[in-house]
Structure formats: C-alpha cells, structure tokens
Amino acid sequence: MSLMADPPGADRLSARLRRDTRAAHDAAQASGFLDALAAGRLSWVAYADLAAQHWFLYETLELAGHTMADDPVARAFVFPELVRLPSIEADLRFLHGPRWPDRIAALPATTTYCTRVRYAANSHPVGFIAHHYTRYLGDLSGGQYLGDAVARVYGLNGDGNRFFVFPSIDIAAFKSYYRRLLDTLPWSPEEQDEFVTEVIEAYRLNVAVLDELARRWI
Ligand code: HEM
C-alpha cells in the first residue's frame, strides 16, 4: 500500500461516483445558461422555457419511476417526496398561464434526453438509478442555490419556483441516506461501471439542453 492510498471508504460506489463524474459535473456547472439565469441576466421567458424543458424530462423520468416501483433493486429509489411533476405543472400554470400545455415545446436536446431516459431507465435498475441520481441529487445540491437565485431575481415565493422546493425533505439527511443506498447496491463491478458511464452520459445530456437554451436566450 502506498503512502498516498485512498482514505477508507474511497472504494464505495458513492465516493467513486463523485470522483469519476467530477469533470462531467463541473462542465454542467459551467453552463453559461445557469450562470446567466442565476445572475439575473435573462428574461422571465427564458426561465419559463427551462421550466418547460423540466416538464418533458420529469414526465419521462417519473413514468419510469412507476414502472420501476416493483423492481426489487430500483424500488428503494422511488420516493414519493421527490416527485416533481405536480410542482412543475403548478409553476407552468403560473409562468405560461392556464393553457400552458399548448404553450410549451421540447427542444431537440430535451427530446434526445427523454429518449435516452426512456431507453435506459424503464427496464433495468442501473439506468434508472443513474438518471434518478443525476437529476434529483442535483436538484437537492446546486439546484437549491439556483432556486434561491431564481426566487430573488424574479421575485418568486411559491408560485413559479415550486420545482426547487422539497417541503418534506431534510436535504442533508436525505443526501447521506441516498449515498448509503448507493453503497449497498448489489451490483457487480461491470454494473457499477455501467452505472458511472450512464451518469456521465446524463450530465452530457443536461449540458446539451442547457447549451440549446443558451443559444436561444443568451
Ligand atoms: C448552477 C450550476 C450548478 C451548481 C452551482 C452546482 C453545485 C453543486 C454543489 C455545490 C454540489 C455539492 C453538494 C454537496 O456536496 O452536498 C453539487 C452536487 C451535485 N450536482 Fe451540481 N451544480 C450545478 C449544476 C448541476 C447540474 C446541471 C447537474 C445535473 C443535472 C448537477 C448535478 C449534481 C449532482 C448529481 C450532485 C451530487 C453529487 C454527489 O454528492 O454525489 N449539478 N452541485
């Protein structure tokens, strides 16, 4: 063992995941669209467009959650308190008006992302948990900073920014519980590799959506 050996626990899946996806996360964090939004440089319409893209994505992801609710491995990740679709729909009603379903459209990159989620997450737990992790842990992490910024910039307090609010979750406790769940998954090394690869793909798909939003609104 070298003097520079990893600290105990560094081989847990949650630790490996953070390590191996850090670069992909940092690329997503560096997205010009989210920075501009948080800094108050974008119109309300640009924010309403991001909320619309969330609708397409969470509709697909949460449908996969229904499908996976009986899967012996994936069902531990199906938490009713994470479900975002009703909050997104309330936001869309506020941001786009009562006829919001006629007023929103998926960007090409959002359609690509949804297609990938449908393919990867509906039939096997590795893909489902990869996409679940990337979105919900993101929403509970950087998403909380973004939610605060959006509330401040657009003067929202409830209506319009419900997506970012998880009223029945203690965020710090939930994130450590979630990481423990990851660490107890009964996966082979090959399945763990597949999982990390799919998370990196999920980051890439997020960046593609954010880049399209940037091209449209910045
Ligand atoms: C404004 C842009 C962003 C900022 C400021 C940001 C910031 C952060 C921070 C500070 C953490 C660490 C939280 C902790 O250790 O408890 C984190 C974690 C995370 N972020 Fe982001 N992030 C951003 C964008 C994104 C995007 C676009 C995604 C993908 C959809 C994402 C997905 C994640 C995930 C999955 C984690 C959990 C990592 C883990 O603990 O395993 N983030 N983010």
XYZ file of N, CA and C and ligand atoms in Angstrom:
697
model
N 0.851 -1.206 0.000
C 0.000 0.000 0.000
C 0.886 1.256 0.000
N 0.628 2.186 -0.865
C 1.478 3.368 -0.921
C 1.048 4.371 0.151
N 1.939 5.327 0.421
C 1.616 6.363 1.398
C 0.442 7.222 0.939
N 0.233 7.229 -0.399
C -0.837 8.077 -0.951
C -2.142 7.285 -1.133
N -2.292 6.182 -0.390
C -3.501 5.356 -0.561
C -4.758 6.184 -0.291
N -5.823 5.787 -0.965
C -7.088 6.475 -0.757
C -7.554 6.293 0.686
N -8.288 7.247 1.223
C -8.812 7.088 2.584
C -9.814 5.948 2.640
N -10.078 5.404 3.824
C -11.050 4.317 3.937
C -12.376 4.744 3.347
N -13.028 3.803 2.661
C -14.351 4.125 2.121
C -14.290 4.693 0.718
N -13.060 4.961 0.224
C -12.953 5.583 -1.093
C -13.409 4.650 -2.210
N -13.522 3.341 -1.888
C -13.986 2.419 -2.925
C -15.500 2.230 -2.882
N -16.181 2.958 -1.995
C -17.649 2.874 -2.012
C -18.150 3.480 -3.307
N -19.318 2.980 -3.762
C -19.832 3.484 -5.044
C -20.074 4.992 -4.997
N -20.620 5.492 -3.891
C -20.929 6.933 -3.824
C -19.661 7.767 -3.957
N -18.565 7.277 -3.351
C -17.303 8.021 -3.418
C -16.704 7.934 -4.818
N -16.750 6.741 -5.386
C -16.229 6.557 -6.752
C -17.011 7.426 -7.734
N -18.325 7.455 -7.524
C -19.191 8.220 -8.415
C -18.805 9.693 -8.427
N -18.656 10.245 -7.222
C -18.268 11.648 -7.125
C -16.946 11.908 -7.825
N -15.989 10.993 -7.573
C -14.641 11.152 -8.123
C -14.675 11.066 -9.643
N -15.348 10.028 -10.164
C -15.287 9.756 -11.604
C -16.206 10.657 -12.423
N -17.111 11.367 -11.753
C -18.025 12.220 -12.524
C -17.770 13.703 -12.250
N -16.714 13.997 -11.483
C -16.467 15.388 -11.108
C -16.300 16.280 -12.346
N -15.520 15.808 -13.318
C -15.272 16.635 -14.508
C -16.576 16.868 -15.269
N -17.399 15.810 -15.367
C -18.686 15.960 -16.078
C -19.587 16.924 -15.321
N -19.563 16.844 -13.985
C -20.378 17.780 -13.192
C -19.894 19.205 -13.401
N -18.572 19.394 -13.384
C -18.048 20.751 -13.480
C -18.388 21.364 -14.835
N -18.436 20.522 -15.873
C -18.833 21.034 -17.199
C -20.299 21.491 -17.152
N -21.143 20.735 -16.427
C -22.556 21.124 -16.331
C -22.696 22.400 -15.513
N -21.905 22.458 -14.442
C -21.975 23.649 -13.576
C -21.519 24.906 -14.321
N -20.589 24.715 -15.273
C -20.042 25.858 -16.009
C -20.979 26.343 -17.106
N -22.139 25.703 -17.216
C -23.073 26.101 -18.276
C -23.408 27.587 -18.180
N -23.230 28.277 -19.289
C -23.493 29.713 -19.321
C -24.951 30.029 -19.023
N -25.841 29.120 -19.406
C -27.267 29.409 -19.214
C -27.594 29.539 -17.724
N -27.141 28.560 -16.918
C -27.491 28.611 -15.495
C -26.833 29.806 -14.803
N -25.600 30.115 -15.183
C -24.918 31.284 -14.601
C -25.682 32.556 -14.913
N -26.073 32.695 -16.178
C -26.771 33.908 -16.595
C -28.124 34.022 -15.882
N -28.790 32.881 -15.748
C -30.092 32.874 -15.069
C -29.918 33.308 -13.609
N -28.946 32.686 -12.940
C -28.747 32.980 -11.516
C -28.306 34.428 -11.303
N -27.608 34.997 -12.297
C -27.118 36.367 -12.147
C -28.182 37.393 -12.539
N -29.333 36.927 -12.969
C -30.410 37.860 -13.302
C -30.237 38.516 -14.665
N -29.460 37.865 -15.546
C -29.235 38.466 -16.866
C -30.243 37.997 -17.908
N -31.165 37.100 -17.543
C -32.085 36.551 -18.548
C -33.528 36.955 -18.265
N -34.306 36.993 -19.356
C -35.706 37.369 -19.210
C -36.474 36.253 -18.501
N -37.598 36.629 -18.008
C -38.562 35.711 -17.384
C -38.932 34.575 -18.352
N -39.010 34.921 -19.643
C -39.391 33.926 -20.659
C -38.338 32.808 -20.755
N -37.080 33.179 -20.564
C -36.006 32.164 -20.611
C -36.174 31.203 -19.439
N -36.489 31.743 -18.282
C -36.721 30.882 -17.108
C -37.940 29.986 -17.344
N -39.003 30.548 -17.933
C -40.212 29.761 -18.218
C -39.894 28.630 -19.201
N -38.939 28.869 -20.095
C -38.538 27.828 -21.056
C -37.797 26.694 -20.334
N -36.945 27.038 -19.373
C -36.260 25.993 -18.590
C -37.308 25.139 -17.858
N -38.302 25.790 -17.268
C -39.360 25.050 -16.554
C -40.090 24.111 -17.525
N -40.302 24.574 -18.749
C -40.974 23.729 -19.753
C -40.118 22.496 -20.081
N -38.818 22.701 -20.209
C -37.948 21.550 -20.520
C -37.994 20.553 -19.357
N -38.061 21.077 -18.125
C -38.171 20.190 -16.959
C -39.431 19.330 -17.048
N -40.516 19.905 -17.545
C -41.763 19.125 -17.612
C -41.562 17.860 -18.463
N -40.969 18.035 -19.643
C -40.787 16.867 -20.535
C -39.887 15.831 -19.862
N -38.838 16.317 -19.236
C -37.880 15.394 -18.640
C -38.454 14.640 -17.444
N -39.103 15.375 -16.533
C -39.608 14.703 -15.323
C -40.814 13.833 -15.641
N -41.556 14.191 -16.670
C -42.663 13.315 -17.049
C -42.104 11.951 -17.443
N -41.029 11.953 -18.196
C -40.398 10.702 -18.634
C -39.762 9.962 -17.457
N -39.017 10.692 -16.633
C -38.306 10.067 -15.511
C -39.289 9.506 -14.484
N -40.347 10.251 -14.214
C -41.276 9.796 -13.170
C -42.203 8.686 -13.670
N -42.401 8.629 -14.964
C -43.104 7.482 -15.548
C -42.242 6.226 -15.378
N -40.958 6.374 -15.612
C -40.037 5.238 -15.393
C -40.078 4.830 -13.926
N -40.240 5.810 -13.016
C -40.353 5.512 -11.582
C -41.551 4.615 -11.300
N -42.676 4.879 -11.998
C -43.850 3.999 -11.806
C -43.518 2.584 -12.271
N -42.853 2.496 -13.422
C -42.515 1.179 -13.964
C -41.578 0.426 -13.026
N -40.656 1.176 -12.381
C -39.628 0.522 -11.565
C -40.079 0.303 -10.117
N -41.289 0.720 -9.789
C -41.737 0.630 -8.391
C -41.768 -0.802 -7.875
N -41.859 -1.788 -8.766
C -41.891 -3.186 -8.327
C -40.543 -3.890 -8.492
N -39.580 -3.175 -9.036
C -38.272 -3.812 -9.234
C -37.575 -3.990 -7.875
N -37.062 -5.177 -7.588
C -36.509 -5.417 -6.248
C -35.344 -4.503 -5.875
N -34.584 -4.016 -6.862
C -33.454 -3.133 -6.552
C -33.864 -1.669 -6.677
N -34.505 -1.320 -7.781
C -34.797 0.094 -8.062
C -35.852 0.673 -7.128
N -36.719 -0.182 -6.577
C -37.847 0.385 -5.819
C -37.396 1.170 -4.582
N -36.189 0.882 -4.073
C -35.688 1.643 -2.912
C -35.462 3.110 -3.270
N -35.394 3.417 -4.576
C -35.121 4.784 -5.033
C -36.387 5.534 -5.436
N -37.529 4.869 -5.319
C -38.775 5.531 -5.723
C -39.370 6.205 -4.474
N -39.063 7.501 -4.311
C -39.511 8.256 -3.138
C -40.628 9.208 -3.555
N -41.826 9.065 -3.006
C -42.903 9.985 -3.377
C -42.545 11.452 -3.092
N -41.745 11.682 -2.036
C -41.444 13.082 -1.671
C -40.485 13.770 -2.646
N -39.900 12.993 -3.585
C -39.041 13.627 -4.601
C -39.849 14.073 -5.820
N -41.011 13.460 -6.022
C -41.772 13.660 -7.276
C -41.948 15.145 -7.596
N -41.569 15.533 -8.805
C -41.551 16.943 -9.202
C -42.670 17.354 -10.144
N -43.302 16.392 -10.800
C -44.218 16.777 -11.879
C -45.354 17.694 -11.409
N -46.034 17.421 -10.284
C -47.106 18.341 -9.863
C -46.578 19.758 -9.579
N -45.370 19.853 -8.997
C -44.789 21.183 -8.721
C -44.464 21.890 -10.032
N -43.924 21.143 -10.999
C -43.592 21.755 -12.296
C -44.883 22.239 -12.965
N -45.939 21.455 -12.886
C -47.192 21.856 -13.544
C -47.762 23.114 -12.884
N -47.654 23.209 -11.553
C -48.119 24.433 -10.868
C -47.279 25.627 -11.344
N -45.958 25.431 -11.466
C -45.091 26.513 -11.952
C -45.467 26.920 -13.379
N -45.736 25.923 -14.215
C -46.043 26.226 -15.620
C -47.357 27.001 -15.735
N -48.327 26.650 -14.884
C -49.607 27.370 -14.884
C -49.345 28.834 -14.563
N -48.466 29.066 -13.616
C -48.140 30.431 -13.205
C -47.308 31.158 -14.283
N -46.351 30.449 -14.866
C -45.413 31.095 -15.801
C -45.976 31.239 -17.209
N -46.788 30.254 -17.655
C -47.281 30.256 -19.046
C -48.786 30.463 -19.126
N -49.492 30.444 -17.979
C -50.947 30.613 -17.982
C -51.671 29.273 -18.031
N -53.025 29.303 -17.904
C -53.790 28.058 -17.805
C -53.685 27.179 -19.049
N -53.352 27.790 -20.178
C -53.205 26.977 -21.397
C -51.763 26.519 -21.611
N -51.029 26.353 -20.509
C -49.609 26.007 -20.613
C -49.344 24.778 -21.477
N -50.233 23.741 -21.466
C -49.866 22.572 -22.293
C -49.737 22.902 -23.781
N -50.479 23.929 -24.245
C -50.373 24.325 -25.662
C -49.179 25.241 -25.907
N -48.581 25.731 -24.837
C -47.566 26.779 -24.998
C -46.155 26.291 -24.778
N -45.997 25.023 -24.445
C -44.624 24.548 -24.207
C -44.212 23.557 -25.305
N -42.917 23.562 -25.583
C -42.398 22.632 -26.603
C -41.026 22.147 -26.157
N -40.748 20.885 -26.433
C -39.431 20.331 -26.086
C -38.399 20.791 -27.105
N -37.243 21.213 -26.619
C -36.108 21.472 -27.516
C -35.614 20.129 -28.061
N -34.941 20.122 -29.214
C -34.402 18.855 -29.732
C -33.534 18.122 -28.704
N -32.717 18.853 -27.960
C -31.850 18.178 -26.967
C -32.673 17.580 -25.830
N -33.802 18.178 -25.529
C -34.668 17.623 -24.471
C -35.295 16.318 -24.960
N -35.707 16.303 -26.219
C -36.271 15.078 -26.786
C -35.226 13.960 -26.775
N -33.992 14.303 -27.127
C -32.909 13.304 -27.108
C -32.704 12.764 -25.690
N -32.693 13.666 -24.722
C -32.513 13.281 -23.311
C -33.660 12.345 -22.897
N -34.899 12.724 -23.222
C -36.056 11.896 -22.836
C -35.984 10.521 -23.495
N -35.556 10.482 -24.736
C -35.447 9.197 -25.435
C -34.441 8.301 -24.722
N -33.339 8.915 -24.302
C -32.312 8.139 -23.594
C -32.861 7.615 -22.254
N -33.579 8.475 -21.531
C -34.127 8.056 -20.236
C -35.124 6.913 -20.454
N -35.958 7.055 -21.471
C -36.969 6.020 -21.753
C -36.284 4.679 -22.037
N -35.204 4.749 -22.806
C -34.475 3.530 -23.172
C -33.730 2.953 -21.966
N -33.051 3.830 -21.210
C -32.134 3.330 -20.172
C -32.837 3.043 -18.853
N -33.954 3.740 -18.587
C -34.478 3.711 -17.218
C -35.717 2.859 -17.042
N -36.351 2.430 -18.115
C -37.625 1.733 -17.957
C -37.485 0.252 -17.704
N -36.336 -0.301 -18.064
C -36.266 -1.748 -17.962
C -35.197 -2.261 -17.017
N -34.192 -1.452 -16.743
C -33.205 -2.015 -15.803
C -32.743 -0.985 -14.777
N -32.546 -1.453 -13.535
C -32.284 -0.530 -12.432
C -31.021 0.308 -12.612
N -29.994 -0.217 -13.293
C -28.749 0.552 -13.430
C -29.036 1.893 -14.127
N -29.752 1.828 -15.239
C -30.067 3.052 -15.990
C -31.016 3.947 -15.225
N -32.007 3.351 -14.596
C -32.979 4.155 -13.845
C -32.280 4.917 -12.724
N -31.466 4.206 -11.936
C -30.837 4.868 -10.785
C -29.822 5.916 -11.265
N -29.148 5.675 -12.393
C -28.201 6.669 -12.932
C -28.926 7.983 -13.256
N -30.058 7.888 -13.932
C -30.774 9.111 -14.307
C -31.462 9.738 -13.095
N -31.932 8.889 -12.193
C -32.568 9.356 -10.958
C -31.557 10.168 -10.151
N -30.392 9.584 -9.930
C -29.329 10.242 -9.154
C -28.959 11.592 -9.774
N -28.709 11.609 -11.073
C -28.180 12.825 -11.692
C -29.163 13.990 -11.543
N -30.434 13.716 -11.697
C -31.400 14.810 -11.575
C -31.699 15.152 -10.120
N -32.119 14.142 -9.331
C -32.632 14.512 -8.000
C -31.525 14.949 -7.048
N -30.360 14.278 -7.078
C -29.296 14.762 -6.185
C -28.799 16.127 -6.654
N -28.855 16.348 -7.963
C -28.524 17.687 -8.492
C -29.530 18.720 -8.001
N -30.812 18.365 -8.033
C -31.848 19.309 -7.572
C -31.675 19.623 -6.085
N -31.194 18.622 -5.342
C -31.024 18.820 -3.892
C -29.669 19.451 -3.562
N -28.829 19.679 -4.580
C -27.499 20.260 -4.334
C -27.433 21.635 -4.984
N -26.781 21.718 -6.159
C -26.708 23.008 -6.866
C -28.095 23.580 -7.159
N -29.074 22.694 -7.360
C -30.446 23.145 -7.638
C -30.984 24.048 -6.544
N -30.525 23.831 -5.308
C -31.015 24.675 -4.204
C -30.447 26.101 -4.305
N -29.178 26.207 -4.743
C -28.609 27.551 -4.951
C -29.351 28.243 -6.086
N -29.581 27.471 -7.147
C -30.250 28.047 -8.317
C -31.669 28.506 -7.940
N -32.368 27.668 -7.154
C -33.730 28.014 -6.731
C -33.740 29.317 -5.938
N -32.786 29.485 -5.043
C -32.725 30.726 -4.256
C -32.474 31.924 -5.167
N -31.564 31.730 -6.145
C -31.233 32.829 -7.062
C -32.445 33.203 -7.909
N -33.140 32.201 -8.414
C -34.310 32.440 -9.268
C -35.409 33.173 -8.475
N -35.603 32.750 -7.223
C -36.622 33.385 -6.376
C -36.282 34.873 -6.204
N -34.997 35.139 -5.983
C -34.554 36.523 -5.758
C -34.695 37.351 -7.034
N -34.204 36.778 -8.151
C -34.154 37.529 -9.410
C -35.561 37.847 -9.931
N -36.456 36.868 -9.860
C -37.797 37.076 -10.449
C -38.850 37.401 -9.392
N -38.432 37.559 -8.135
C -39.381 37.903 -7.069
C -40.421 36.811 -6.850
N -40.002 35.570 -6.892
C -40.953 34.455 -6.721
C -40.938 33.963 -5.273
N -42.104 33.534 -4.834
C -42.179 32.987 -3.481
C -43.304 31.955 -3.460
N -43.015 30.777 -3.953
C -44.069 29.750 -4.052
C -44.427 29.564 -5.510
N -45.469 30.273 -5.985
C -45.848 30.115 -7.382
C -44.677 30.448 -8.290
N -44.387 29.548 -9.216
C -43.323 29.801 -10.190
C -42.003 29.155 -9.825
N -41.762 28.869 -8.529
C -40.485 28.202 -8.210
C -40.681 26.999 -7.295
N -41.838 26.365 -7.413
C -42.102 25.180 -6.568
C -41.184 24.009 -6.927
N -40.736 23.973 -8.165
C -39.840 22.899 -8.600
C -38.643 22.728 -7.656
N -38.140 23.854 -7.149
C -36.902 23.809 -6.356
C -37.141 23.469 -4.884
N -38.421 23.423 -4.480
C -38.721 23.296 -3.056
C -39.178 21.867 -2.739
N -38.524 21.255 -1.759
C -38.865 19.895 -1.329
C -39.346 19.995 0.120
N -40.642 20.282 0.311
C -41.095 20.642 1.658
C -40.926 19.526 2.685
N -40.988 18.255 2.262
C -40.933 17.227 3.306
C -39.589 16.500 3.343
N -38.546 17.166 2.845
C -37.226 16.508 2.856
C -36.222 17.333 3.671
N -35.537 16.651 4.591
C -34.382 17.246 5.268
C -33.197 16.947 4.336
N -32.748 17.978 3.625
C -31.866 17.745 2.479
C -30.550 17.058 2.866
N -29.888 17.559 3.892
C -28.590 16.957 4.254
C -28.773 15.485 4.651
N -29.796 15.210 5.459
C -30.025 13.826 5.914
C -30.412 12.938 4.731
N -31.235 13.481 3.842
C -31.674 12.680 2.691
C -30.484 12.326 1.798
N -29.605 13.315 1.544
C -28.469 13.042 0.657
C -27.544 11.988 1.261
N -27.364 12.011 2.598
C -26.491 10.949 3.121
C -27.204 9.604 3.108
N -28.505 9.585 3.333
C -29.241 8.319 3.221
C -29.123 7.768 1.796
N -29.267 8.664 0.802
C -29.218 8.263 -0.610
C -27.845 7.671 -0.947
N -26.806 8.316 -0.446
C -25.452 7.791 -0.729
C -25.264 6.419 -0.093
N -25.843 6.255 1.104
C -25.755 4.915 1.745
C -26.489 3.876 0.901
N -27.630 4.263 0.356
C -28.371 3.344 -0.520
C -27.514 2.935 -1.705
N -26.843 3.910 -2.313
C -25.959 3.592 -3.449
C -24.896 2.582 -3.016
N -24.382 2.773 -1.809
C -23.280 1.936 -1.343
C -23.707 0.516 -1.014
N -25.009 0.280 -0.899
C -25.453 -1.085 -0.580
C -26.041 -1.791 -1.802
N -25.932 -1.178 -2.982
C -26.490 -1.831 -4.175
C -25.727 -3.128 -4.471
N -26.464 -4.177 -4.832
C -25.818 -5.493 -5.006
C -25.234 -5.653 -6.403
N -24.446 -4.696 -6.844
C -24.012 -4.705 -8.229
C -22.610 -5.289 -8.424
N -22.439 -5.945 -9.566
C -21.116 -6.438 -9.948
C -20.260 -5.243 -10.371
N -18.927 -5.428 -10.443
C -18.063 -4.342 -10.933
C -18.504 -3.848 -12.315
N -18.976 -4.768 -13.172
C -19.412 -4.364 -14.530
C -20.639 -3.461 -14.439
N -21.573 -3.825 -13.551
C -22.773 -2.991 -13.404
C -22.421 -1.624 -12.811
N -21.453 -1.608 -11.906
C -21.026 -0.320 -11.339
C -20.406 0.556 -12.420
N -19.609 -0.070 -13.303
C -19.009 0.685 -14.416
C -20.102 1.257 -15.313
N -21.076 0.411 -15.599
C -22.179 0.829 -16.475
C -22.941 2.005 -15.857
N -23.121 1.944 -14.548
C -23.826 2.997 -13.812
C -23.066 4.330 -13.929
N -21.760 4.298 -13.643
C -20.966 5.532 -13.689
C -20.976 6.099 -15.115
N -20.879 5.208 -16.109
C -20.893 5.659 -17.509
C -22.224 6.321 -17.848
N -23.322 5.773 -17.337
C -24.634 6.352 -17.641
C -24.820 7.705 -16.931
N -24.245 7.851 -15.743
C -24.317 9.156 -15.058
C -23.557 10.198 -15.880
N -22.393 9.819 -16.404
C -21.622 10.770 -17.226
C -22.428 11.149 -18.472
N -23.102 10.158 -19.039
C -23.964 10.423 -20.198
C -25.111 11.371 -19.807
N -25.660 11.172 -18.615
C -26.759 12.041 -18.154
C -26.268 13.486 -18.010
N -25.051 13.666 -17.496
C -24.504 15.028 -17.415
C -24.390 15.627 -18.809
N -23.909 14.812 -19.754
C -23.726 15.307 -21.127
C -25.076 15.734 -21.722
N -26.087 14.948 -21.452
C -27.424 15.265 -21.976
C -27.959 16.559 -21.341
N -27.654 16.764 -20.064
C -28.056 18.020 -19.414
C -27.342 19.215 -20.030
N -26.045 19.050 -20.281
C -25.276 20.142 -20.880
C -25.851 20.489 -22.260
N -26.251 19.459 -23.011
C -26.797 19.715 -24.360
C -28.084 20.540 -24.273
N -28.933 20.233 -23.303
C -30.171 21.015 -23.137
C -29.822 22.457 -22.743
N -28.891 22.592 -21.790
C -28.527 23.938 -21.328
C -27.875 24.740 -22.449
N -27.093 24.080 -23.292
C -26.468 24.783 -24.423
C -27.525 25.255 -25.420
N -28.547 24.418 -25.647
C -29.609 24.865 -26.567
C -30.379 26.039 -25.977
N -30.619 25.978 -24.678
C -31.297 27.114 -24.029
C -30.433 28.370 -24.143
N -29.114 28.204 -23.981
C -28.210 29.361 -24.075
C -28.254 29.954 -25.484
N -28.247 29.074 -26.499
C -28.274 29.578 -27.874
C -29.560 30.357 -28.136
N -30.635 29.923 -27.518
C -31.913 30.589 -27.755
C -32.049 31.908 -26.990
N -31.492 31.960 -25.781
C -31.832 33.075 -24.884
C -30.684 33.998 -24.511
N -29.436 33.603 -24.848
C -28.331 34.499 -24.425
C -27.812 35.275 -25.630
C -25.525 26.341 -11.320
C -24.942 25.180 -11.587
C -24.555 24.196 -10.511
C -24.027 24.418 -9.287
C -23.683 25.751 -8.621
C -23.846 23.121 -8.655
C -23.326 22.931 -7.406
C -23.215 21.735 -6.753
C -22.630 21.526 -5.446
C -22.040 22.634 -4.556
C -22.711 20.213 -5.163
C -22.169 19.504 -3.899
C -23.243 19.425 -2.844
C -22.850 18.509 -1.692
O -21.728 18.052 -1.600
O -23.728 18.240 -0.867
C -23.357 19.581 -6.289
C -23.651 18.250 -6.358
C -24.323 17.659 -7.408
N -24.737 18.263 -8.582
Fe -24.445 20.168 -9.074
N -24.279 22.156 -9.504
C -24.729 22.769 -10.648
C -25.251 22.158 -11.776
C -25.587 20.840 -11.844
C -26.240 20.204 -12.981
C -26.672 20.912 -14.278
C -26.398 18.898 -12.662
C -27.022 17.794 -13.491
C -28.272 17.794 -13.783
C -25.880 18.702 -11.314
C -25.875 17.511 -10.620
C -25.329 17.318 -9.365
C -25.334 16.046 -8.654
C -25.908 14.736 -9.158
C -24.694 16.267 -7.419
C -24.469 15.236 -6.307
C -23.022 14.794 -6.238
C -22.891 13.755 -5.118
O -22.869 14.155 -3.967
O -22.822 12.560 -5.436
N -25.375 19.891 -10.864
N -23.649 20.523 -7.239
